[in-house]
Amino acid sequence: MLLAHKIELDPNNEQRTYFKKASGVARKAYNWALEEWKRRYEAGEKLNEAALRRQLNRIKGEQFPYMLEVTKAAPQESIKQLGVAFKHFFRRVKNGEKPGYPRWKKFGIHDSFVATNGPSEKGADAAEVDGKKIKLPRVGWVRMRELVRFKGQIKQVTISRTADRWYAAILIDTEVLPHERNNHGSVGVDLGVKALAVLSDGRRIAGPKAHGNLLKKLRKLNKALARSKRYKDVEDRWRDSQNRKKVKIKLAKLHGRIANIRKDALHKATTHIVLNYDIIGIENLHVSGMVKNRRLARSIMDQSFCEFRRQLQYKADMYGAQVFVADRWFPSSKMCSRCREIKETLTLEQRVFECECGNKMDRDLNAAINLRTFAASSAEKQNACGDNSSGAASAA
Ligand SMILES: [Zn+2]
């Protein structure tokens, strides 16, 4: 099974320079191939990315000598990506969808390159991991901010930049190790902000501690952004002031940090859940939690919800648990978990769910129990129909 782990790097100045250069080469190769593809296609030629890769190999020494200073994986894989982009483009044309022709890669937006294609490239070109260090061809050992989560053969390493941080996405072919699981049956999970998650058996998984201060900072920066100035240039277009640009960069970095901290916490939570329960129910969209805490930027909440679902799904596949995703109309918060009566007037401030049947409990717990009931009955239906596919019938 192929799994990717993206880890922040701590490169020295020399390595940073190399990363920038290699990203530049990847971008150049992509844009060159796009131009060439267009030109030759218009001239009536049929072509493919493999032909373009061979062509670039022939001419790069003379036309783009700087390409020889970085790993050959950078330009080659970049052109393969263009091949994929064209494949999607032609498929959309064929299906009568909006086609979306492949676009130029731009500096500052597309800063990434494939650093190596793993152990198939022997010797100096192989990637290697040793604790919190990764060895990349032409670069040597680069410090990583955390340990690689999976054991197995490295298939590919892609280096990319977000704001001014560099990351390595390490693709690993891993064998799933037998893991001790405790089977507590089914569980419903309500994702929140204060508690990261509330489980239907009453357990609360606490959110990351470092969070609070960063959220305060986030609020401050958002205010600073609102106060910062824009002006119109001679062509009457809006431009950011120097100060506004600075605030934007700071905001991007902070968003990244918060997302990372949450991601780590999510890993602990999702591992715990798949190792302890067989049948797991979650919501499709995390609508309720987003409004519960207005301080948390919506994008962060969205992001962490997607990340939670992604992790839960692949870990469930690894360990043989099943995930059921309730559709977006499922009234997990508004339904009484005891008598199933739906409350139309449940305000966001009401932290306790109270029903005429006498049920009175924490609002998130009530939602989690509903999700558990949903998951358990979905699993029953699935098994009754003899559908053994792991994952979920309703998991889109
Ligand atoms: Zn009730």
Coordinates of C-alpha atoms and ligand atoms in Angstrom, one line a residue:
M1 CA 0.0 0.0 0.0
L2 CA 1.4 3.4 -1.0
L3 CA 1.2 6.1 1.7
A4 CA 2.6 9.6 1.7
H5 CA 3.9 11.5 4.7
K6 CA 4.6 15.2 4.3
I7 CA 7.2 16.5 6.6
E8 CA 8.6 20.0 7.1
L9 CA 12.3 20.3 6.4
D10 CA 15.0 22.3 8.1
P11 CA 17.3 23.0 5.2
N12 CA 20.6 25.0 5.4
N13 CA 21.2 27.9 3.1
E14 CA 22.9 25.9 0.5
Q15 CA 20.1 23.4 0.4
R16 CA 17.5 26.1 0.2
T17 CA 19.3 27.5 -2.8
Y18 CA 19.3 24.1 -4.4
F19 CA 15.6 23.6 -3.7
K20 CA 14.8 27.0 -5.4
K21 CA 17.0 26.1 -8.4
A22 CA 15.4 22.6 -8.8
S23 CA 11.9 24.1 -8.5
G24 CA 12.9 26.6 -11.2
V25 CA 14.1 23.7 -13.4
A26 CA 10.9 21.8 -12.8
R27 CA 8.8 24.8 -13.7
K28 CA 10.9 25.6 -16.8
A29 CA 10.7 22.0 -18.0
Y30 CA 6.9 22.0 -17.6
N31 CA 6.4 25.3 -19.3
W32 CA 8.8 24.4 -22.1
A33 CA 7.0 21.2 -22.7
L34 CA 3.6 22.9 -22.7
E35 CA 4.8 25.4 -25.3
E36 CA 6.3 22.7 -27.4
W37 CA 3.1 20.6 -27.1
K38 CA 1.0 23.5 -28.3
R39 CA 3.3 24.3 -31.2
R40 CA 3.6 20.8 -32.5
Y41 CA -0.1 20.0 -31.9
E42 CA -1.1 23.0 -34.0
A43 CA 1.3 21.9 -36.7
G44 CA -0.7 18.7 -36.8
E45 CA 1.6 16.4 -35.0
K46 CA 0.4 13.7 -32.5
L47 CA 2.6 13.6 -29.5
N48 CA 3.0 12.4 -26.0
E49 CA 5.0 13.3 -22.9
A50 CA 7.6 10.6 -23.3
A51 CA 8.6 12.0 -26.7
L52 CA 8.9 15.5 -25.1
R53 CA 11.1 14.0 -22.3
R54 CA 13.4 12.5 -24.8
Q55 CA 13.6 15.7 -26.7
L56 CA 14.4 17.7 -23.6
N57 CA 17.1 15.2 -22.7
R58 CA 18.7 15.8 -26.1
I59 CA 18.7 19.6 -26.0
K60 CA 19.0 20.5 -22.4
G61 CA 22.8 20.4 -22.3
E62 CA 23.0 23.0 -25.0
Q63 CA 19.9 25.1 -24.4
F64 CA 19.4 24.8 -20.7
P65 CA 22.8 23.9 -19.2
Y66 CA 21.6 24.8 -15.7
M67 CA 19.2 21.9 -15.8
L68 CA 22.3 19.6 -15.4
E69 CA 23.0 21.1 -12.0
V70 CA 19.9 19.4 -10.4
T71 CA 18.5 15.9 -10.3
K72 CA 17.2 14.7 -13.6
A73 CA 14.0 13.6 -11.8
A74 CA 13.0 17.3 -11.5
P75 CA 12.5 18.1 -15.2
Q76 CA 11.5 14.5 -16.2
E77 CA 8.7 14.1 -13.6
S78 CA 7.5 17.6 -14.3
I79 CA 6.9 16.7 -18.0
K80 CA 5.1 13.5 -16.8
Q81 CA 2.8 15.7 -14.8
L82 CA 2.1 17.7 -17.9
G83 CA 1.2 14.4 -19.6
V84 CA -1.3 13.7 -16.9
A85 CA -2.8 17.2 -17.1
F86 CA -3.3 16.7 -20.9
K87 CA -4.8 13.3 -20.3
H88 CA -7.4 14.9 -18.0
F89 CA -7.9 17.7 -20.5
F90 CA -8.7 15.3 -23.4
R91 CA -11.0 13.3 -21.2
R92 CA -13.0 16.4 -20.3
V93 CA -13.2 17.4 -23.9
K94 CA -14.4 13.9 -24.8
N95 CA -17.1 14.0 -22.1
G96 CA -18.3 17.5 -23.1
E97 CA -17.2 19.0 -19.8
K98 CA -15.5 22.4 -19.4
P99 CA -12.0 21.4 -20.6
G100 CA -9.5 23.6 -18.7
Y101 CA -6.4 23.7 -20.9
P102 CA -3.2 23.0 -18.9
R103 CA -1.8 26.3 -17.6
W104 CA 1.7 27.7 -17.1
K105 CA 3.4 27.1 -13.8
K106 CA 4.1 30.3 -12.1
F107 CA 6.9 31.4 -9.7
G108 CA 5.8 31.6 -6.1
I109 CA 2.7 29.5 -6.7
H110 CA 4.2 26.3 -8.2
D111 CA 7.4 25.8 -6.3
S112 CA 8.0 22.1 -6.2
F113 CA 10.0 19.3 -7.8
V114 CA 10.4 15.6 -7.6
A115 CA 13.7 15.1 -5.8
T116 CA 14.1 11.4 -6.5
N117 CA 12.3 8.4 -7.7
G118 CA 13.4 6.2 -4.8
P119 CA 15.6 3.2 -4.7
S120 CA 15.3 2.4 -8.4
E121 CA 17.9 5.1 -9.0
K122 CA 20.8 3.5 -7.3
G123 CA 23.9 5.0 -5.7
A124 CA 24.0 8.8 -5.5
D125 CA 20.5 9.1 -6.8
A126 CA 18.8 7.1 -4.1
A127 CA 16.8 8.6 -1.2
E128 CA 17.4 7.4 2.3
V129 CA 16.0 8.1 5.7
D130 CA 17.8 7.9 8.9
G131 CA 15.9 9.1 12.0
K132 CA 15.0 12.8 11.5
K133 CA 17.2 13.1 8.4
I134 CA 16.6 12.4 4.8
K135 CA 19.3 12.0 2.1
L136 CA 18.4 13.4 -1.3
P137 CA 20.4 13.1 -4.5
R138 CA 22.7 16.1 -5.1
V139 CA 21.7 17.6 -1.8
G140 CA 22.9 15.2 0.9
W141 CA 21.4 14.9 4.3
V142 CA 18.6 17.4 5.1
R143 CA 17.1 17.7 8.6
M144 CA 13.4 16.9 9.0
R145 CA 11.1 18.2 11.7
E146 CA 9.6 14.8 12.5
L147 CA 10.1 11.1 12.0
V148 CA 8.7 9.3 9.0
R149 CA 5.5 7.7 10.1
F150 CA 5.6 4.6 7.8
K151 CA 8.1 1.9 7.4
G152 CA 8.9 0.6 3.9
Q153 CA 10.6 1.4 0.6
I154 CA 10.7 5.0 -0.5
K155 CA 9.1 5.3 -3.9
Q156 CA 9.3 9.0 -4.5
V157 CA 10.2 12.3 -2.7
T158 CA 8.6 15.6 -3.8
I159 CA 9.9 18.8 -2.3
S160 CA 7.6 21.8 -2.2
R161 CA 7.4 25.3 -0.7
T162 CA 4.5 27.0 1.2
A163 CA 5.1 30.5 2.3
D164 CA 8.9 30.2 3.0
R165 CA 8.8 26.7 4.4
W166 CA 10.0 23.7 2.6
Y167 CA 8.4 20.3 2.8
A168 CA 9.2 16.8 1.7
A169 CA 6.3 14.5 0.6
I170 CA 7.7 11.0 1.0
L171 CA 5.8 8.3 -0.8
I172 CA 6.4 4.9 0.8
D173 CA 5.4 1.4 -0.2
T174 CA 4.5 0.0 3.2
E175 CA 3.3 -3.4 4.4
V176 CA 0.6 -3.1 6.9
L177 CA 1.8 -4.5 10.1
P178 CA -0.5 -6.6 12.3
H179 CA -1.6 -4.3 15.0
E180 CA -3.3 -5.1 18.3
R181 CA -6.9 -3.9 18.1
N182 CA -9.4 -3.7 20.8
N183 CA -12.9 -4.1 19.5
H184 CA -15.4 -1.9 21.2
G185 CA -17.9 -2.3 18.4
S186 CA -19.3 0.9 16.8
V187 CA -18.6 4.5 17.6
G188 CA -19.9 7.9 16.5
V189 CA -17.5 10.9 16.3
D190 CA -18.4 14.5 16.6
L191 CA -15.5 16.8 15.6
G192 CA -15.3 20.0 17.6
V193 CA -13.0 22.8 18.3
K194 CA -12.7 22.9 22.1
A195 CA -12.5 19.2 22.4
L196 CA -11.0 17.9 19.2
A197 CA -13.6 15.1 19.1
V198 CA -16.4 13.8 21.2
L199 CA -17.0 10.0 21.0
S200 CA -20.4 8.4 21.5
D201 CA -19.2 6.5 24.5
G202 CA -18.5 9.8 26.3
R203 CA -14.8 10.0 25.7
R204 CA -13.5 13.4 24.8
I205 CA -10.3 13.8 22.8
A206 CA -8.7 17.1 23.9
G207 CA -7.5 19.5 21.3
P208 CA -3.8 20.5 21.0
K209 CA -2.5 22.7 23.8
A210 CA -0.3 25.0 21.7
H211 CA -3.5 26.0 19.9
G212 CA -4.9 28.8 22.1
N213 CA -2.1 31.3 21.9
L214 CA -1.8 30.8 18.1
L215 CA -5.5 31.5 17.7
K216 CA -5.1 34.7 19.6
K217 CA -2.3 35.7 17.3
L218 CA -4.5 34.8 14.3
R219 CA -7.2 37.1 15.4
K220 CA -4.7 39.9 15.9
L221 CA -3.2 39.4 12.4
N222 CA -6.7 39.3 10.9
K223 CA -7.4 42.6 12.5
A224 CA -4.1 44.0 11.2
L225 CA -5.0 42.8 7.7
A226 CA -8.3 44.6 7.9
R227 CA -6.5 47.8 8.9
S228 CA -3.7 47.6 6.3
K229 CA -4.0 49.7 3.2
R230 CA -4.4 49.0 -0.4
Y231 CA -4.0 51.7 -3.1
K232 CA -4.7 52.1 -6.8
D233 CA -1.8 52.3 -9.2
V234 CA -1.6 54.4 -12.3
E235 CA -3.6 51.8 -14.2
D236 CA -6.3 51.9 -11.6
R237 CA -5.6 48.4 -10.3
W238 CA -5.6 47.6 -6.6
R239 CA -2.2 47.0 -5.1
D240 CA -1.2 45.9 -1.6
S241 CA 0.9 48.3 0.5
Q242 CA 4.2 46.9 1.7
N243 CA 2.7 46.5 5.2
R244 CA -0.3 44.6 3.8
K245 CA 2.1 42.2 2.0
K246 CA 4.0 41.5 5.2
V247 CA 0.8 40.8 7.1
K248 CA -0.3 38.4 4.4
I249 CA 2.9 36.4 4.6
K250 CA 2.7 36.3 8.4
L251 CA -0.9 35.1 8.1
A252 CA 0.0 32.3 5.7
K253 CA 2.8 31.1 8.0
L254 CA 0.5 31.1 11.0
H255 CA -2.2 29.2 9.1
G256 CA 0.4 26.6 8.2
R257 CA 1.6 26.2 11.8
I258 CA -1.9 25.9 13.2
A259 CA -2.8 23.3 10.5
N260 CA 0.3 21.3 11.4
I261 CA -0.4 21.2 15.1
R262 CA -4.0 20.1 14.4
K263 CA -2.8 17.5 11.9
D264 CA -0.6 15.9 14.5
A265 CA -3.4 15.9 17.0
L266 CA -5.7 14.4 14.4
H267 CA -3.2 11.6 13.8
K268 CA -3.3 10.6 17.5
A269 CA -7.1 10.7 17.5
T270 CA -7.7 8.8 14.2
T271 CA -5.2 6.0 15.2
H272 CA -6.9 5.7 18.6
I273 CA -10.3 5.4 16.9
V274 CA -9.5 2.8 14.3
L275 CA -7.6 0.7 16.8
N276 CA -10.5 0.6 19.2
Y277 CA -13.7 0.5 17.1
D278 CA -14.8 -1.5 14.1
I279 CA -17.6 0.6 12.8
I280 CA -17.2 4.4 12.8
G281 CA -19.7 7.0 12.0
I282 CA -18.8 10.6 11.1
E283 CA -20.5 13.7 9.6
N284 CA -20.1 14.6 6.0
L285 CA -19.5 18.3 6.4
H286 CA -18.5 19.8 9.7
V287 CA -21.1 22.6 9.8
S288 CA -21.9 22.7 13.4
G289 CA -18.4 22.9 14.8
M290 CA -17.4 25.7 12.5
V291 CA -19.9 28.0 14.0
K292 CA -19.3 26.8 17.5
N293 CA -16.1 28.8 17.5
R294 CA -16.1 31.8 15.3
R295 CA -12.5 32.6 16.3
L296 CA -11.2 29.6 14.4
A297 CA -10.9 30.5 10.8
R298 CA -13.3 28.5 8.7
S299 CA -10.5 27.4 6.3
I300 CA -8.7 25.8 9.2
M301 CA -11.7 23.9 10.4
D302 CA -12.5 22.8 6.8
Q303 CA -9.0 21.7 6.3
S304 CA -8.8 19.7 9.5
F305 CA -12.1 18.1 8.8
C306 CA -10.9 16.9 5.4
E307 CA -7.7 15.8 7.0
F308 CA -9.5 13.9 9.7
R309 CA -11.7 12.1 7.2
R310 CA -8.7 11.2 5.0
Q311 CA -6.7 9.8 7.9
L312 CA -9.6 7.9 9.2
Q313 CA -10.4 6.4 5.9
Y314 CA -6.9 5.1 5.1
K315 CA -6.2 3.9 8.6
A316 CA -9.5 2.1 8.6
D317 CA -8.5 0.4 5.3
M318 CA -5.2 -0.5 6.9
Y319 CA -6.6 -2.0 10.0
G320 CA -9.9 -3.4 8.7
A321 CA -12.4 -1.0 10.3
Q322 CA -15.3 0.5 8.5
V323 CA -16.1 4.2 8.1
F324 CA -19.6 5.4 7.4
V325 CA -20.2 9.1 6.4
A326 CA -23.6 10.5 7.1
D327 CA -24.8 12.7 4.3
R328 CA -25.0 16.4 4.8
W329 CA -28.7 16.4 5.6
F330 CA -28.4 14.0 8.4
P331 CA -29.7 15.9 11.5
S332 CA -26.9 14.7 13.9
S333 CA -27.2 17.7 16.2
K334 CA -30.9 18.3 16.0
M335 CA -32.1 14.8 16.6
C336 CA -32.7 13.4 20.1
S337 CA -30.5 10.4 20.4
R338 CA -33.1 8.6 22.7
C339 CA -36.5 9.2 21.0
R340 CA -35.3 10.4 17.6
E341 CA -37.6 13.4 17.7
I342 CA -36.1 16.3 15.7
K343 CA -35.8 19.7 17.3
E344 CA -36.2 22.4 14.8
T345 CA -35.1 25.2 17.1
L346 CA -31.7 24.4 18.4
T347 CA -29.6 27.5 18.7
L348 CA -25.8 27.5 18.5
E349 CA -25.6 28.8 22.1
Q350 CA -27.5 25.8 23.5
R351 CA -24.7 23.5 24.6
V352 CA -27.0 21.1 26.3
F353 CA -29.5 19.1 24.3
E354 CA -32.9 18.8 26.1
C355 CA -35.8 16.8 24.8
E356 CA -39.4 16.4 26.0
C357 CA -38.7 12.7 26.5
G358 CA -36.5 13.6 29.4
N359 CA -33.2 13.2 27.5
K360 CA -30.7 15.8 28.7
M361 CA -27.1 15.7 27.6
D362 CA -24.1 17.5 26.2
R363 CA -24.9 18.6 22.7
D364 CA -21.8 17.1 21.1
L365 CA -22.4 13.8 22.8
N366 CA -25.9 13.7 21.6
A367 CA -24.6 14.2 18.0
A368 CA -22.0 11.5 18.4
I369 CA -24.5 9.0 19.6
N370 CA -26.7 9.7 16.6
L371 CA -23.7 9.2 14.3
R372 CA -23.0 5.9 16.1
T373 CA -26.6 4.7 15.5
F374 CA -26.3 5.7 11.9
A375 CA -23.1 3.8 11.4
A376 CA -24.3 0.7 13.1
S377 CA -27.5 0.5 11.0
S378 CA -25.6 1.3 7.8
A379 CA -23.2 -1.6 8.6
E380 CA -26.1 -3.9 9.3
K381 CA -27.7 -3.0 5.9
Q382 CA -24.4 -3.5 4.1
N383 CA -23.8 -6.8 5.7
A384 CA -27.4 -7.9 5.0
C385 CA -26.9 -7.2 1.3
G386 CA -23.7 -9.2 1.4
D387 CA -21.5 -6.3 0.3
N388 CA -18.1 -6.9 1.8
S389 CA -16.4 -3.9 0.4
S390 CA -14.5 -2.2 3.2
G391 CA -14.8 1.5 3.6
A392 CA -18.4 2.7 3.3
A393 CA -21.3 2.5 1.0
S394 CA -22.1 6.1 1.7
A395 CA -18.5 7.3 1.7
A396 CA -18.3 9.5 -1.3
Ligands
ZN1 ZN -36.2 12.7 23.0

